Structures are given as C-alpha cells and as structure tokens.
Short mmCIF file of C-alpha atoms in Angstrom, two decimals:
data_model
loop_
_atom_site.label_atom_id
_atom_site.label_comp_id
_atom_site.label_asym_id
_atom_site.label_seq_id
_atom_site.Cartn_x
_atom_site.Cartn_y
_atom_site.Cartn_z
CA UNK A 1 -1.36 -65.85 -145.76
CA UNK A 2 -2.35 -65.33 -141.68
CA UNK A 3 -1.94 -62.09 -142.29
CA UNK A 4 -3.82 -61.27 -145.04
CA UNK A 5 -6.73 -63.04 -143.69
CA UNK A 6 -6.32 -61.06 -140.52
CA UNK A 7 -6.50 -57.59 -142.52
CA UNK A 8 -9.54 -59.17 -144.53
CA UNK A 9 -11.07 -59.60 -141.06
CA UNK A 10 -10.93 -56.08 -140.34
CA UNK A 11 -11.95 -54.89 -143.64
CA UNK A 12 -15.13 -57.03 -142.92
CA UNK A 13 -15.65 -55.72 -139.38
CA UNK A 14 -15.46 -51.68 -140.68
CA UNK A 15 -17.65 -52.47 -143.24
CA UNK A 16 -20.42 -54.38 -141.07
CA UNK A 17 -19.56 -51.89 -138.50
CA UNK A 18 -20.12 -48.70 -140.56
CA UNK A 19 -23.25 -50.47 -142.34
CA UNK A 20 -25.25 -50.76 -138.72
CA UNK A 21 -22.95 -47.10 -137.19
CA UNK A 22 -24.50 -45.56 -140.48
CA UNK A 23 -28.07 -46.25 -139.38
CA UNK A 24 -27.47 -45.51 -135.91
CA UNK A 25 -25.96 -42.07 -137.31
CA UNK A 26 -29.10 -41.50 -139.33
CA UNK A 27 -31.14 -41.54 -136.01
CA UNK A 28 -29.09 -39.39 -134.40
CA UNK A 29 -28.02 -41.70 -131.97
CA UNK A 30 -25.41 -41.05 -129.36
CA UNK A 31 -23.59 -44.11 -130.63
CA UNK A 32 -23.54 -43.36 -134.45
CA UNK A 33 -21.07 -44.12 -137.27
CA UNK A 34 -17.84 -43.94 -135.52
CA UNK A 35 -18.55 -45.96 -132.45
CA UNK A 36 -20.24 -48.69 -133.68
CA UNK A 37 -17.64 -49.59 -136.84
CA UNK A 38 -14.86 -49.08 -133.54
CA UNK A 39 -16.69 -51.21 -131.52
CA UNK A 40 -17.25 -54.08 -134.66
CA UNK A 41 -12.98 -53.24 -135.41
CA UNK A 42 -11.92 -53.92 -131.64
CA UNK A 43 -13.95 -56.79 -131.35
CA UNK A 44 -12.68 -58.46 -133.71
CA UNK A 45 -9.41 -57.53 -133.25
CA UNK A 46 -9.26 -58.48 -129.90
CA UNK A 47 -10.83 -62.05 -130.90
CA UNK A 48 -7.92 -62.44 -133.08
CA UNK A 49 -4.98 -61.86 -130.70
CA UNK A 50 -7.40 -63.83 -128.15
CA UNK A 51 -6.71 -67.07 -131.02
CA UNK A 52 -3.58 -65.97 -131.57
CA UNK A 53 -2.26 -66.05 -127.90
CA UNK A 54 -4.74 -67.34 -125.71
CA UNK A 55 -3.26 -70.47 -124.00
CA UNK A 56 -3.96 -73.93 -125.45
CA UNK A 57 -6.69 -75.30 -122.65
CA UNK A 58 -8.88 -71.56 -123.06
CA UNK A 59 -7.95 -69.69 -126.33
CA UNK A 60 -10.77 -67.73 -125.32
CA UNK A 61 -9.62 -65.82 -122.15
CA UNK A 62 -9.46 -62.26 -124.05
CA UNK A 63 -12.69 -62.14 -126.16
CA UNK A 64 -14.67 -63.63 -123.37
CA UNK A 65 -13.82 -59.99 -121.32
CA UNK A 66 -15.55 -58.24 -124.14
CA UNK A 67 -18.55 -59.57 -122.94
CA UNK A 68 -17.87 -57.98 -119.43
CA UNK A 69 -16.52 -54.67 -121.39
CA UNK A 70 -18.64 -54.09 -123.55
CA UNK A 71 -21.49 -53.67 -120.86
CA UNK A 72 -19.52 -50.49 -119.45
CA UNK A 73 -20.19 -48.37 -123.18
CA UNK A 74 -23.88 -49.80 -123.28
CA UNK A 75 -24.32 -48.56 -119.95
CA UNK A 76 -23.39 -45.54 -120.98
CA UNK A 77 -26.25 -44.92 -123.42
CA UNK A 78 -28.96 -45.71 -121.44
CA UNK A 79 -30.48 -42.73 -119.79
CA UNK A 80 -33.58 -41.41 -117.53
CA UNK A 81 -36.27 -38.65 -118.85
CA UNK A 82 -38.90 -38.73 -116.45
CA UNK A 83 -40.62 -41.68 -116.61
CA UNK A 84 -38.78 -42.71 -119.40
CA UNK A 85 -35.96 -44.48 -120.20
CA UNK A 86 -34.00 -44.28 -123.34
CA UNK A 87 -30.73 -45.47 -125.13
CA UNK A 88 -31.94 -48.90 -124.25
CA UNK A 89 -32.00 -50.01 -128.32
CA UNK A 90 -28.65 -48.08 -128.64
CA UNK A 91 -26.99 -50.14 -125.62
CA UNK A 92 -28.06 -53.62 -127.08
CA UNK A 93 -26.92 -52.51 -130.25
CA UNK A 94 -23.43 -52.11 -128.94
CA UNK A 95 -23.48 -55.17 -127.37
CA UNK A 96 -24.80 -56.55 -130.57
CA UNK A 97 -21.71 -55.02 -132.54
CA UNK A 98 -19.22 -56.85 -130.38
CA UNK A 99 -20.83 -59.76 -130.99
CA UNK A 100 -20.40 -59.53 -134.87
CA UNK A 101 -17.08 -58.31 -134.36
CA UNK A 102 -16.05 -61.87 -132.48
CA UNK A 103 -18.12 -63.89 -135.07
CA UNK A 104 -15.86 -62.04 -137.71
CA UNK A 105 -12.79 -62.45 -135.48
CA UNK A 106 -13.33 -66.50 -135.20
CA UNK A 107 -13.99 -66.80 -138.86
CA UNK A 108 -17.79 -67.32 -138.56
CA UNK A 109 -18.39 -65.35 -141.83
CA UNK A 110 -21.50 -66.99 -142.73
CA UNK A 111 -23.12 -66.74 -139.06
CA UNK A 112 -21.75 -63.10 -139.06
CA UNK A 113 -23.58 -62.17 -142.32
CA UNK A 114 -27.09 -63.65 -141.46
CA UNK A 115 -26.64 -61.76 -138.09
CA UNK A 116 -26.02 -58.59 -139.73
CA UNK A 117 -29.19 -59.06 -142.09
CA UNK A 118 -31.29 -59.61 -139.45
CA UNK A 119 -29.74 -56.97 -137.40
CA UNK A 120 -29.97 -54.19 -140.21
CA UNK A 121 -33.95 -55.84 -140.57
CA UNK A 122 -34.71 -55.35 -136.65
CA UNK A 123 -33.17 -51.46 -137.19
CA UNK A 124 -34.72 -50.79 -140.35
CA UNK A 125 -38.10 -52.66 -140.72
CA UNK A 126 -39.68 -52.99 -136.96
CA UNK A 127 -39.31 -49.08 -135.71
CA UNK A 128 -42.34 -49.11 -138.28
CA UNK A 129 -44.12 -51.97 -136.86
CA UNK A 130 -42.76 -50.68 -133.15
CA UNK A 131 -44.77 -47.11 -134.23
CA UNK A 132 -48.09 -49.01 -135.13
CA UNK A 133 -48.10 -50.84 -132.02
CA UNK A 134 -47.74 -47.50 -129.86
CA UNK A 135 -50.43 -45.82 -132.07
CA UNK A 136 -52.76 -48.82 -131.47
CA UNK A 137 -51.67 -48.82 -127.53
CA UNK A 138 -49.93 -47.20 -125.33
CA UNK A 139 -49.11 -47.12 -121.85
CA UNK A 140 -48.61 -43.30 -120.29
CA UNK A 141 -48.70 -42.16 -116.58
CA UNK A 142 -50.43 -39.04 -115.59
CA UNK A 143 -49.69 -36.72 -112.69
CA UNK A 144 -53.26 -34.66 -112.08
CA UNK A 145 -52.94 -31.77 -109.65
CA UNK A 146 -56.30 -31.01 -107.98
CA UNK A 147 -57.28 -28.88 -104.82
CA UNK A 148 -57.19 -30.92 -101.93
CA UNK A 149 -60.95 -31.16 -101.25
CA UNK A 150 -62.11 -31.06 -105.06
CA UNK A 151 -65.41 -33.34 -105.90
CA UNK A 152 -63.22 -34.17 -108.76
CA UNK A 153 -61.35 -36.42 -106.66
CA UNK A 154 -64.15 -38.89 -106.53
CA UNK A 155 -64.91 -39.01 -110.32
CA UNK A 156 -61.53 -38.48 -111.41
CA UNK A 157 -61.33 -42.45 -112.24
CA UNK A 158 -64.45 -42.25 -114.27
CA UNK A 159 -63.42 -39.73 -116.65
CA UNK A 160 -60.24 -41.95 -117.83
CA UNK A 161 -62.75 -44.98 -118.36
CA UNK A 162 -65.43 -42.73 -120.20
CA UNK A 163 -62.41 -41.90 -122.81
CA UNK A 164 -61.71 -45.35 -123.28
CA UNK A 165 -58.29 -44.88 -121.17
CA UNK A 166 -57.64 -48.03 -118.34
CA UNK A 167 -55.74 -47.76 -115.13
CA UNK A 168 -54.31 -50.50 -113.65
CA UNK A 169 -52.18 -48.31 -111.00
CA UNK A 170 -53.75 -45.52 -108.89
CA UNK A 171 -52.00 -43.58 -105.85
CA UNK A 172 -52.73 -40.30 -104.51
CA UNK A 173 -50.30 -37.48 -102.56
CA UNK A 174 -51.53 -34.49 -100.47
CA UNK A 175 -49.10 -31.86 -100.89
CA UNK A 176 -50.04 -28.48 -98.78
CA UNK A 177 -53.59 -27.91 -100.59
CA UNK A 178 -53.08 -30.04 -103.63
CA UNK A 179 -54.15 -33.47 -104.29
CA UNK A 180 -51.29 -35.28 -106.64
CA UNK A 181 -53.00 -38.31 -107.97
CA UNK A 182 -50.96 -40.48 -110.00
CA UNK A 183 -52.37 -43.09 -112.54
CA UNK A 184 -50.91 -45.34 -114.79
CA UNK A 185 -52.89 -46.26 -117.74
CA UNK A 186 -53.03 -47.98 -120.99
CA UNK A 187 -54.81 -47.25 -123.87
CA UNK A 188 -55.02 -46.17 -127.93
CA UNK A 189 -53.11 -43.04 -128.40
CA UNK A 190 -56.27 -40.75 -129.51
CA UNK A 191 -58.01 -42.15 -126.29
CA UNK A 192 -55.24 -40.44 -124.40
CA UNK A 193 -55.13 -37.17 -127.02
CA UNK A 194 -59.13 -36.98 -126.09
CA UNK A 195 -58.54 -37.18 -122.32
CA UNK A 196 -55.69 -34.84 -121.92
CA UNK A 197 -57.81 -32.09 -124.08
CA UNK A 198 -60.47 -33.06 -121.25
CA UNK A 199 -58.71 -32.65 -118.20
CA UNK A 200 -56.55 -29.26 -119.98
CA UNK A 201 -60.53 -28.01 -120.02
CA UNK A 202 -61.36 -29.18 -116.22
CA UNK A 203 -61.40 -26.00 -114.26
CA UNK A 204 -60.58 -28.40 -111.27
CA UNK A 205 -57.19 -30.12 -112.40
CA UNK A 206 -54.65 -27.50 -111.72
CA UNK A 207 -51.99 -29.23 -113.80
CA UNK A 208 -51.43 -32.15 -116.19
CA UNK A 209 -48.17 -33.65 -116.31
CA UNK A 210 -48.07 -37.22 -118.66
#
C-alpha cells in the first residue's frame, strides 16, 4: 500500500509538472515541458526518500537541500540583454515547481492543488494584465549621442517633458567629440514612440540607443 501511494505521488507530480512545463513550452521558454515536470518528479521524489529515511529528530534533512539546489537551475535562467534582465519569471517558476513537488511528496494534495491553480492563473491570466500595465507605463533608458558642444545639450531635458516622457535619472559622458547623455525615464508607451520619432528627426542627436 506505501508503495502504491508513492507511484500515485509521482503520477501527480508529472502531471502538475507537465501542466505548468506545457505553458512554459508554449512561451518558448528555456525551461519548457521537460524541465519543469523533472523538476516537479525529483522534488517529490526526493521528499519521499527524505520521509522515508531522514532520521527521527529532522525527517527533513534531504528536501530542505532542494531549497539550496534548486537556486543553482533558477540561476541558470536568468540572463542580461542590455539593460534588461530576463528569465527572472522562468527562475521563480522553477523554484515554484520544487515547491509543488515537496507539497506532493509530504502528502499535501489539497495545498498542492490550490497552488497549482493559482500558479497556472499567475502564468496564464496576469501576462495580460502585466501587458496593460507596460502599455499604460513604462520605464525605458535612453542613450542620446550628441556633438560635444551641441545647443541641444541644454534643451535636451525639455524635449522628453514636452512629449509627456519624465526623467528621474540624468548623467552625461564626453567621449572624444560626443556628448553621451544618459536618461532614465518613465512614461506611457506612445509618449516614448512620439519622442524616439523626435529625436530619430533631430539633426543634432547622432544616435538613439533605448
């Protein structure tokens, strides 16, 4: 009968597994279908032999390293692009699939399932809320390349406030006879469309970068 409960335990943790790998794989995620239902799987199996042989004062001691482990493959999938960084939904996601695996693994079936619901909600429903929000505003730095002794230099900070577009960080490089002024802003995503087509027009900025 131990057994059988075990194996229903893994059944349960590939199918939660390849429910939430299955959306990551629809994303086109680095961690898709295969390495979250092997992350759910391990997890679970590891909380089992943790139960099953863990000493009697801290039947714990194995699934409490997943914690540590799991941090290594979330690492992993969080990367730089330029002022960017992504892989940061993937990573927690991971981490998130461990978790579910040890609820399974401890026979927390009802926890598990309301985790999973809310999980496959958070992955499903709020990248469409998440896409409204960055439509309505949206923070983007700018790198503006202008000749060294432009006039633009001096009304460079009134163009982004004429489009509607706020900076709240402003620093400025000489490079050889360039001026690199950097500026981080906030603002509605068609303020920003509206100022880049502005300062693509300027024949003083010599390049755009955002």
């Amino acid at each position: 009968m131990e057994l059988a409960e075990e194996v229903l335990k893994l059944v349960l943790a590939m199918l939660i597994g390849g429910v939430i790998g299955a959306e990551r794989e629809f994303r086109d995620k680095s961690a898709g279908f295969r390495t979250i239902l092997l992350i759910t799987v391990g997890s679970t199996l590891f909380t089992i032999f943790s139960l099953g042989i863990g000493i009697e004062t801290n039947p714990t001691r194995i699934a409490a390293n997943i914690v540590t482990g799991i941090g290594f493959l979330g690492a992993g999938a969080i990367l730089r692009e330029g002022h960017r960084v992504t892989g940061l939904t993937t990573a927690a996601t991971i981490w998130l699939a461990a978790a579910l695996g040890m609820g399974i693994g401890a026979g927390k079936y009802a926890l598990t399932g309301v985790a999973t619901a809310l999980t496959l909600v958070v992955l499903w429903v709020f990248p469409r809320f998440e896409n409204w929000l960055d439509r309505t505003w949206e923070t983007v730095t700018y790198e503006i390349s202008l000749p060294v002794h432009s006039p633009r230099r001096k009304t460079l900070l009134e163009t982004f406030q004429s489009h509607g577009v706020q900076v709240y960080h402003h620093r400025e490089i000489k490079v050889g006879d360039t001026l690199i002024t950097t500026l981080r802003t906030t603002g509605r995503m068609e303020d920003h469309q509206k100022l880049v087509e502005a300062l693509l027009q300027d024949p003083e900025v010599i390049e755009v970068k955002y």
